[in-house]
Coordinates of C-alpha atoms and ligand atoms in Angstrom, one line a residue:
M1 CA 20.1 3.8 -6.1
N2 CA 16.8 3.7 -8.3
L3 CA 14.4 6.7 -7.0
S4 CA 11.3 5.7 -8.3
D5 CA 11.6 2.4 -6.6
L6 CA 12.2 3.7 -3.0
N7 CA 9.4 6.1 -3.3
K8 CA 6.9 3.7 -4.4
I9 CA 7.7 1.8 -1.2
A10 CA 8.0 4.7 0.8
L11 CA 4.0 5.8 -0.5
A12 CA 3.3 2.0 0.3
M13 CA 4.4 2.7 3.8
V14 CA 2.3 5.2 4.1
T15 CA -0.6 3.6 2.5
P16 CA -4.1 5.7 3.9
G17 CA -5.6 3.5 6.5
K18 CA -2.7 2.0 7.7
G19 CA 0.5 2.3 9.3
I20 CA 4.1 0.8 11.1
L21 CA 4.0 -1.7 13.9
A22 CA 7.4 -0.9 15.7
A23 CA 8.2 -4.3 16.8
D24 CA 11.8 -3.7 17.4
E25 CA 12.4 -3.4 20.8
S26 CA 16.1 -4.1 21.9
S27 CA 16.9 -7.5 23.5
G28 CA 16.7 -4.9 26.7
T29 CA 13.8 -2.9 25.9
I30 CA 11.6 -6.5 24.9
K31 CA 13.5 -7.8 28.6
K32 CA 11.6 -4.6 30.8
R33 CA 8.3 -5.3 28.4
F34 CA 8.0 -8.3 29.5
D35 CA 9.3 -8.3 33.4
A36 CA 5.8 -6.3 33.4
I37 CA 4.0 -9.4 32.3
K38 CA 5.8 -11.4 34.4
V39 CA 7.0 -13.2 31.3
D40 CA 11.1 -14.4 31.1
S41 CA 12.8 -12.8 28.2
T42 CA 13.9 -16.3 26.4
E43 CA 14.5 -16.3 22.3
D44 CA 11.5 -18.8 22.7
N45 CA 9.4 -16.3 24.1
R46 CA 9.9 -13.1 22.2
R47 CA 9.9 -15.3 19.1
D48 CA 6.1 -16.7 20.4
Y49 CA 5.1 -13.0 21.0
R50 CA 6.4 -11.7 17.4
E51 CA 5.0 -14.4 15.9
M52 CA 1.3 -14.1 17.6
L53 CA 1.3 -10.5 15.9
F54 CA 2.9 -11.3 12.3
R55 CA 0.1 -14.2 12.5
S56 CA -2.7 -11.9 13.5
Q57 CA -4.5 -11.8 10.0
E58 CA -6.6 -8.8 10.5
A59 CA -4.2 -6.5 11.7
M60 CA -1.6 -7.3 9.4
S61 CA -3.4 -7.4 6.6
K62 CA -5.6 -4.6 6.4
Y63 CA -4.1 -2.1 8.9
I64 CA -0.5 -2.2 9.1
S65 CA 1.6 -1.2 5.8
G66 CA 5.3 -2.3 7.9
V67 CA 7.3 -4.1 10.3
I68 CA 10.0 -3.0 11.6
L69 CA 12.1 -5.9 13.2
Y70 CA 15.3 -6.0 15.9
D71 CA 17.7 -7.8 14.3
E72 CA 17.1 -11.0 16.0
T73 CA 14.3 -11.4 14.8
I74 CA 14.7 -11.0 10.8
W75 CA 16.5 -13.9 11.2
Q76 CA 14.3 -16.1 13.4
N77 CA 11.5 -18.7 11.9
A78 CA 8.1 -19.2 13.4
K79 CA 7.3 -22.4 15.0
D80 CA 6.7 -24.1 12.0
G81 CA 10.2 -23.2 10.6
T82 CA 8.4 -20.5 8.4
P83 CA 10.9 -16.9 8.6
L84 CA 9.1 -14.8 10.4
V85 CA 9.7 -12.0 7.2
K86 CA 8.1 -14.6 4.7
L87 CA 4.6 -14.3 7.6
I88 CA 5.2 -10.6 7.4
E89 CA 4.9 -10.4 3.5
Q90 CA 2.4 -13.4 3.4
A91 CA 0.5 -10.8 5.0
G92 CA 0.7 -8.4 2.4
A93 CA 3.3 -6.0 4.7
I94 CA 7.0 -4.7 3.9
P95 CA 9.8 -5.9 6.2
G96 CA 11.9 -3.3 7.8
I97 CA 15.1 -3.5 10.2
K98 CA 15.9 -1.4 12.8
V99 CA 19.7 -0.8 12.2
D100 CA 21.3 1.5 15.3
E101 CA 23.3 -0.1 17.6
G102 CA 21.7 2.2 20.6
T103 CA 22.8 5.0 22.2
Q104 CA 26.4 6.3 23.8
P105 CA 27.0 9.2 26.0
L106 CA 28.3 12.1 23.8
P107 CA 31.4 13.6 24.8
N108 CA 31.7 16.8 26.1
C109 CA 28.0 16.7 27.0
P110 CA 27.2 15.5 29.9
G111 CA 24.0 13.9 30.2
E112 CA 23.4 13.8 26.8
L113 CA 23.8 10.9 23.9
V114 CA 24.6 9.7 20.2
T115 CA 23.2 7.1 18.3
V116 CA 25.6 4.5 17.0
G117 CA 26.0 2.2 14.4
L118 CA 27.5 3.5 11.5
D119 CA 30.6 1.4 11.4
K120 CA 30.0 -1.7 8.5
L121 CA 26.3 -0.4 8.4
A122 CA 26.6 -0.5 4.4
E123 CA 27.6 -4.6 4.6
R124 CA 24.5 -5.2 6.9
L125 CA 22.4 -3.3 4.5
K126 CA 23.3 -5.8 2.2
K127 CA 22.3 -8.4 4.2
Y128 CA 19.1 -7.5 5.2
Y129 CA 18.1 -6.5 2.0
E130 CA 18.6 -10.2 0.8
R131 CA 16.5 -11.5 3.4
G132 CA 14.0 -9.2 2.6
A133 CA 13.9 -5.9 4.3
R134 CA 13.0 -3.2 2.0
F135 CA 13.3 0.2 4.8
A136 CA 15.3 0.4 8.0
K137 CA 15.0 3.0 11.1
W138 CA 17.4 5.0 12.9
R139 CA 16.9 6.9 16.5
A140 CA 18.5 9.5 17.5
V141 CA 17.3 10.5 21.0
I142 CA 17.2 14.3 22.2
D143 CA 16.3 15.0 25.8
I144 CA 15.0 18.5 27.0
G145 CA 16.2 19.7 30.1
P146 CA 17.3 23.0 31.6
R147 CA 20.6 23.6 29.9
I148 CA 20.2 20.8 26.7
P149 CA 19.7 20.2 24.2
T150 CA 23.0 21.2 23.4
Q151 CA 23.9 22.4 19.8
T152 CA 26.3 19.8 19.3
A153 CA 23.7 17.1 20.8
V154 CA 21.8 18.3 17.7
R155 CA 24.1 18.3 15.0
V156 CA 26.0 15.0 15.9
N157 CA 22.9 13.3 15.8
A158 CA 21.5 15.4 12.6
H159 CA 24.3 14.5 10.7
A160 CA 24.8 10.4 11.9
L161 CA 21.0 10.7 10.9
A162 CA 21.9 11.9 7.5
R163 CA 25.1 9.3 7.2
Y164 CA 22.6 6.5 8.0
A165 CA 20.0 7.7 5.6
A166 CA 22.4 7.8 2.7
L167 CA 23.7 4.5 3.3
C168 CA 20.4 3.3 3.2
Q169 CA 18.9 5.1 0.0
A170 CA 22.7 3.7 -1.6
A171 CA 21.6 0.2 -0.8
Q172 CA 18.0 0.6 -2.1
I173 CA 16.0 0.7 1.2
V174 CA 13.9 3.1 2.4
P175 CA 15.1 4.8 5.5
I176 CA 12.9 6.0 8.2
V177 CA 14.6 8.7 10.0
E178 CA 13.8 9.2 13.2
P179 CA 15.1 12.5 15.4
E180 CA 13.3 11.8 18.7
V181 CA 12.4 14.3 21.3
L182 CA 11.9 13.2 24.7
M183 CA 8.5 13.9 26.3
D184 CA 10.4 12.7 29.9
G185 CA 10.7 16.0 31.2
D186 CA 8.4 18.7 33.0
H187 CA 8.7 21.1 29.7
D188 CA 5.5 22.7 28.5
I189 CA 4.4 21.8 24.5
D190 CA 5.7 25.2 23.9
R191 CA 9.3 24.2 24.8
C192 CA 8.7 21.1 22.9
Y193 CA 7.4 23.1 19.6
E194 CA 11.1 24.9 20.5
V195 CA 13.5 22.5 20.5
T196 CA 11.4 19.8 17.8
Q197 CA 11.9 22.8 15.3
R198 CA 15.6 23.1 15.8
V199 CA 16.2 19.6 15.8
L200 CA 13.7 18.8 12.4
N201 CA 15.2 22.2 10.8
R202 CA 19.2 20.8 11.6
T203 CA 18.2 17.2 10.2
F204 CA 16.9 17.8 7.3
Q205 CA 19.8 20.5 6.8
E206 CA 22.0 17.8 7.4
L207 CA 19.8 15.2 4.6
R208 CA 20.1 18.4 2.0
V209 CA 24.3 18.1 2.3
Q210 CA 24.6 14.9 2.3
R211 CA 22.3 14.3 -0.8
V212 CA 19.9 12.0 0.3
A213 CA 16.6 12.1 -2.2
L214 CA 13.9 13.5 0.2
E215 CA 11.0 11.6 -1.9
G216 CA 12.7 8.0 -1.1
M217 CA 13.0 8.8 2.9
I218 CA 10.0 8.8 5.7
L219 CA 10.0 11.2 8.8
K220 CA 9.6 9.6 12.5
P221 CA 9.2 12.8 14.5
N222 CA 7.3 12.6 17.9
M223 CA 4.3 15.1 18.1
A224 CA 4.6 18.7 19.6
I225 CA 3.1 17.8 23.2
S226 CA 3.6 18.4 27.0
G227 CA 6.4 16.7 29.1
K228 CA 4.8 13.9 31.0
K229 CA 5.5 16.0 34.5
C230 CA 4.1 19.3 32.9
P231 CA 0.9 19.9 35.4
K232 CA -0.1 21.6 32.0
Q233 CA -1.2 18.9 29.9
A234 CA -2.4 20.5 26.3
P235 CA -5.3 19.4 25.4
V236 CA -5.8 17.0 22.2
Q237 CA -6.9 19.4 19.6
E238 CA -3.5 21.7 21.1
V239 CA -1.6 19.3 20.4
A240 CA -3.0 18.9 16.8
E241 CA -2.4 22.1 15.6
K242 CA 0.8 22.8 17.2
T243 CA 2.2 19.8 15.9
I244 CA 0.9 20.5 12.1
R245 CA 2.3 23.7 12.1
L246 CA 5.7 22.6 13.3
L247 CA 5.8 20.1 10.2
R248 CA 4.8 22.7 7.9
S249 CA 7.3 24.6 9.1
C250 CA 10.3 22.5 8.8
V251 CA 8.9 19.4 6.5
P252 CA 9.5 20.1 3.1
A253 CA 6.7 18.6 1.1
A254 CA 9.0 16.3 -1.2
V255 CA 8.5 14.0 1.9
P256 CA 6.1 11.4 1.1
G257 CA 5.3 10.7 4.7
I258 CA 5.4 11.4 8.1
A259 CA 4.7 8.3 10.5
F260 CA 4.9 9.3 14.6
L261 CA 6.2 7.7 17.8
S262 CA 4.2 7.3 20.6
G263 CA 6.8 7.5 23.1
G264 CA 5.2 7.2 26.3
Q265 CA 1.9 8.8 25.2
S266 CA -1.4 6.3 26.2
D267 CA -2.6 4.0 23.5
E268 CA -6.4 6.4 23.0
E269 CA -4.3 9.9 22.9
A270 CA -1.7 8.5 20.4
T271 CA -5.1 7.2 17.9
A272 CA -7.1 10.5 19.1
H273 CA -3.7 12.9 18.4
L274 CA -3.3 11.5 14.7
D275 CA -6.8 11.8 14.4
A276 CA -6.9 15.2 14.7
M277 CA -4.1 15.9 12.6
N278 CA -5.8 13.8 10.1
K279 CA -8.9 15.8 10.1
I280 CA -7.1 19.1 9.7
G281 CA -6.7 18.4 6.5
N282 CA -4.7 19.7 3.3
L283 CA -1.3 18.3 4.6
P284 CA 1.3 17.6 1.9
W285 CA 2.5 14.6 2.8
R286 CA 0.7 11.5 4.6
L287 CA 0.6 11.3 8.2
T288 CA 0.1 8.0 10.1
F289 CA 2.0 6.2 12.7
S290 CA 5.0 4.0 13.6
Y291 CA 4.0 3.0 17.2
G292 CA 5.7 0.6 19.4
R293 CA 3.9 0.6 22.7
A294 CA 1.2 2.4 21.6
L295 CA -0.2 -0.9 19.6
Q296 CA 1.8 -3.4 21.7
A297 CA 0.9 -2.6 25.5
A298 CA -2.7 -4.1 25.2
P299 CA -1.9 -7.6 23.1
Q300 CA 1.4 -7.8 25.7
K301 CA -0.9 -7.9 28.6
A302 CA -4.0 -10.4 27.2
W303 CA -1.2 -12.8 26.0
S304 CA 0.6 -12.4 29.4
G305 CA 2.5 -15.1 27.9
K306 CA 0.3 -18.0 27.7
P307 CA -0.4 -19.5 24.4
D308 CA -3.9 -20.0 25.2
N309 CA -4.4 -16.1 25.3
V310 CA -3.4 -16.1 21.9
P311 CA -6.0 -15.3 20.1
A312 CA -7.3 -12.6 23.1
G313 CA -3.9 -11.2 22.2
Q314 CA -4.4 -11.1 18.3
R315 CA -7.4 -9.3 19.0
A316 CA -5.9 -6.7 21.1
F317 CA -4.0 -6.0 18.5
S318 CA -6.1 -5.9 15.9
H319 CA -8.1 -3.3 17.8
R320 CA -5.6 -1.3 19.0
A321 CA -4.0 -1.4 14.9
R322 CA -8.2 -0.6 13.8
M323 CA -8.4 2.5 15.7
N324 CA -4.9 3.8 14.2
G325 CA -5.8 2.9 10.8
L326 CA -9.0 4.7 11.3
A327 CA -6.9 7.9 12.5
S328 CA -5.0 7.4 9.7
T329 CA -7.3 9.2 7.6
G330 CA -9.1 10.6 10.9
N331 CA -12.4 8.3 10.6
W332 CA -11.7 7.7 14.4
E333 CA -14.6 8.6 16.5
A334 CA -13.7 8.7 20.5
Ligands
13P401 P1 7.1 4.3 20.7 O1 5.7 4.2 20.1 O2 6.6 3.3 22.0 O3 7.7 5.5 21.0 O4 8.0 3.3 19.8 C1 8.4 3.6 18.3 C2 9.7 3.6 18.1 O5 9.6 2.6 17.3 C3 10.8 4.1 18.6 O6 11.8 4.1 18.1

């Protein structure tokens, strides 16, 4: 492993003013998104949609540091035959790849999940590197409920994240370590805080045990935030302050950057929260976005599968990217 090169890539992924576009929806997830705009999820439509995003010159060159791709996309070519990976590189952004293979029910833990995909991962990483990927992503999913998460689910998911991260670094690929605590329940912000703290502490413990170099990774966490169905929704400033306090308590300063997931927040909330955190300032790591839905909901709607709407889709994407770029330096204004 060349740690200095890994560190350079990690820092480039969190360049101030820029963040990551998570365009790595699995075939099942992108179908759900396309269903909402009444577009058939065919291979060509998925390609056309993602080509529209990657050809958004303003967004890609000014506000996007890297793009997380799904396996299908990394091998796809644009309509004119240019590999989609090349479009990303030509815009000055770094191609990345989702390498987990989704979740499976966790035995003995009803309702809980474990992320899979470690088998043959070393070989897959080698092929992705050859194709141009310089970072990867693995998402663990932790749900909050009356008696969950169990310590079992927290431990096995942290173990898999660390196994993945170590394999990435051995392949000269920067791992995005994503332990996502879902915001789907009716729990309050303090319960989210407590669970996320347990999850992050366990994750960093496993990363240390498996000798992952923290300088060569990016953390992708959820924010400390109220569950979607919680009657009391914490305001922006409380989310920002609690998230910073939480991260300070468990993320070592050696980690170059933290890139949040949006997790079902509205577009504006995701921007406002990131901005409020960066306005607090004086942090040991750079804080930016690695949003999927909060960057793509608007362009998906504007595009709606019609070639004539490509410029409108690109404008919508550039707008959200610019707003989040401003938030990544605490310079966004509501
Ligand atoms: P959301 O921002 O839509 O949560 O997606 C980010 C992501 O990559 C989840 O794994």
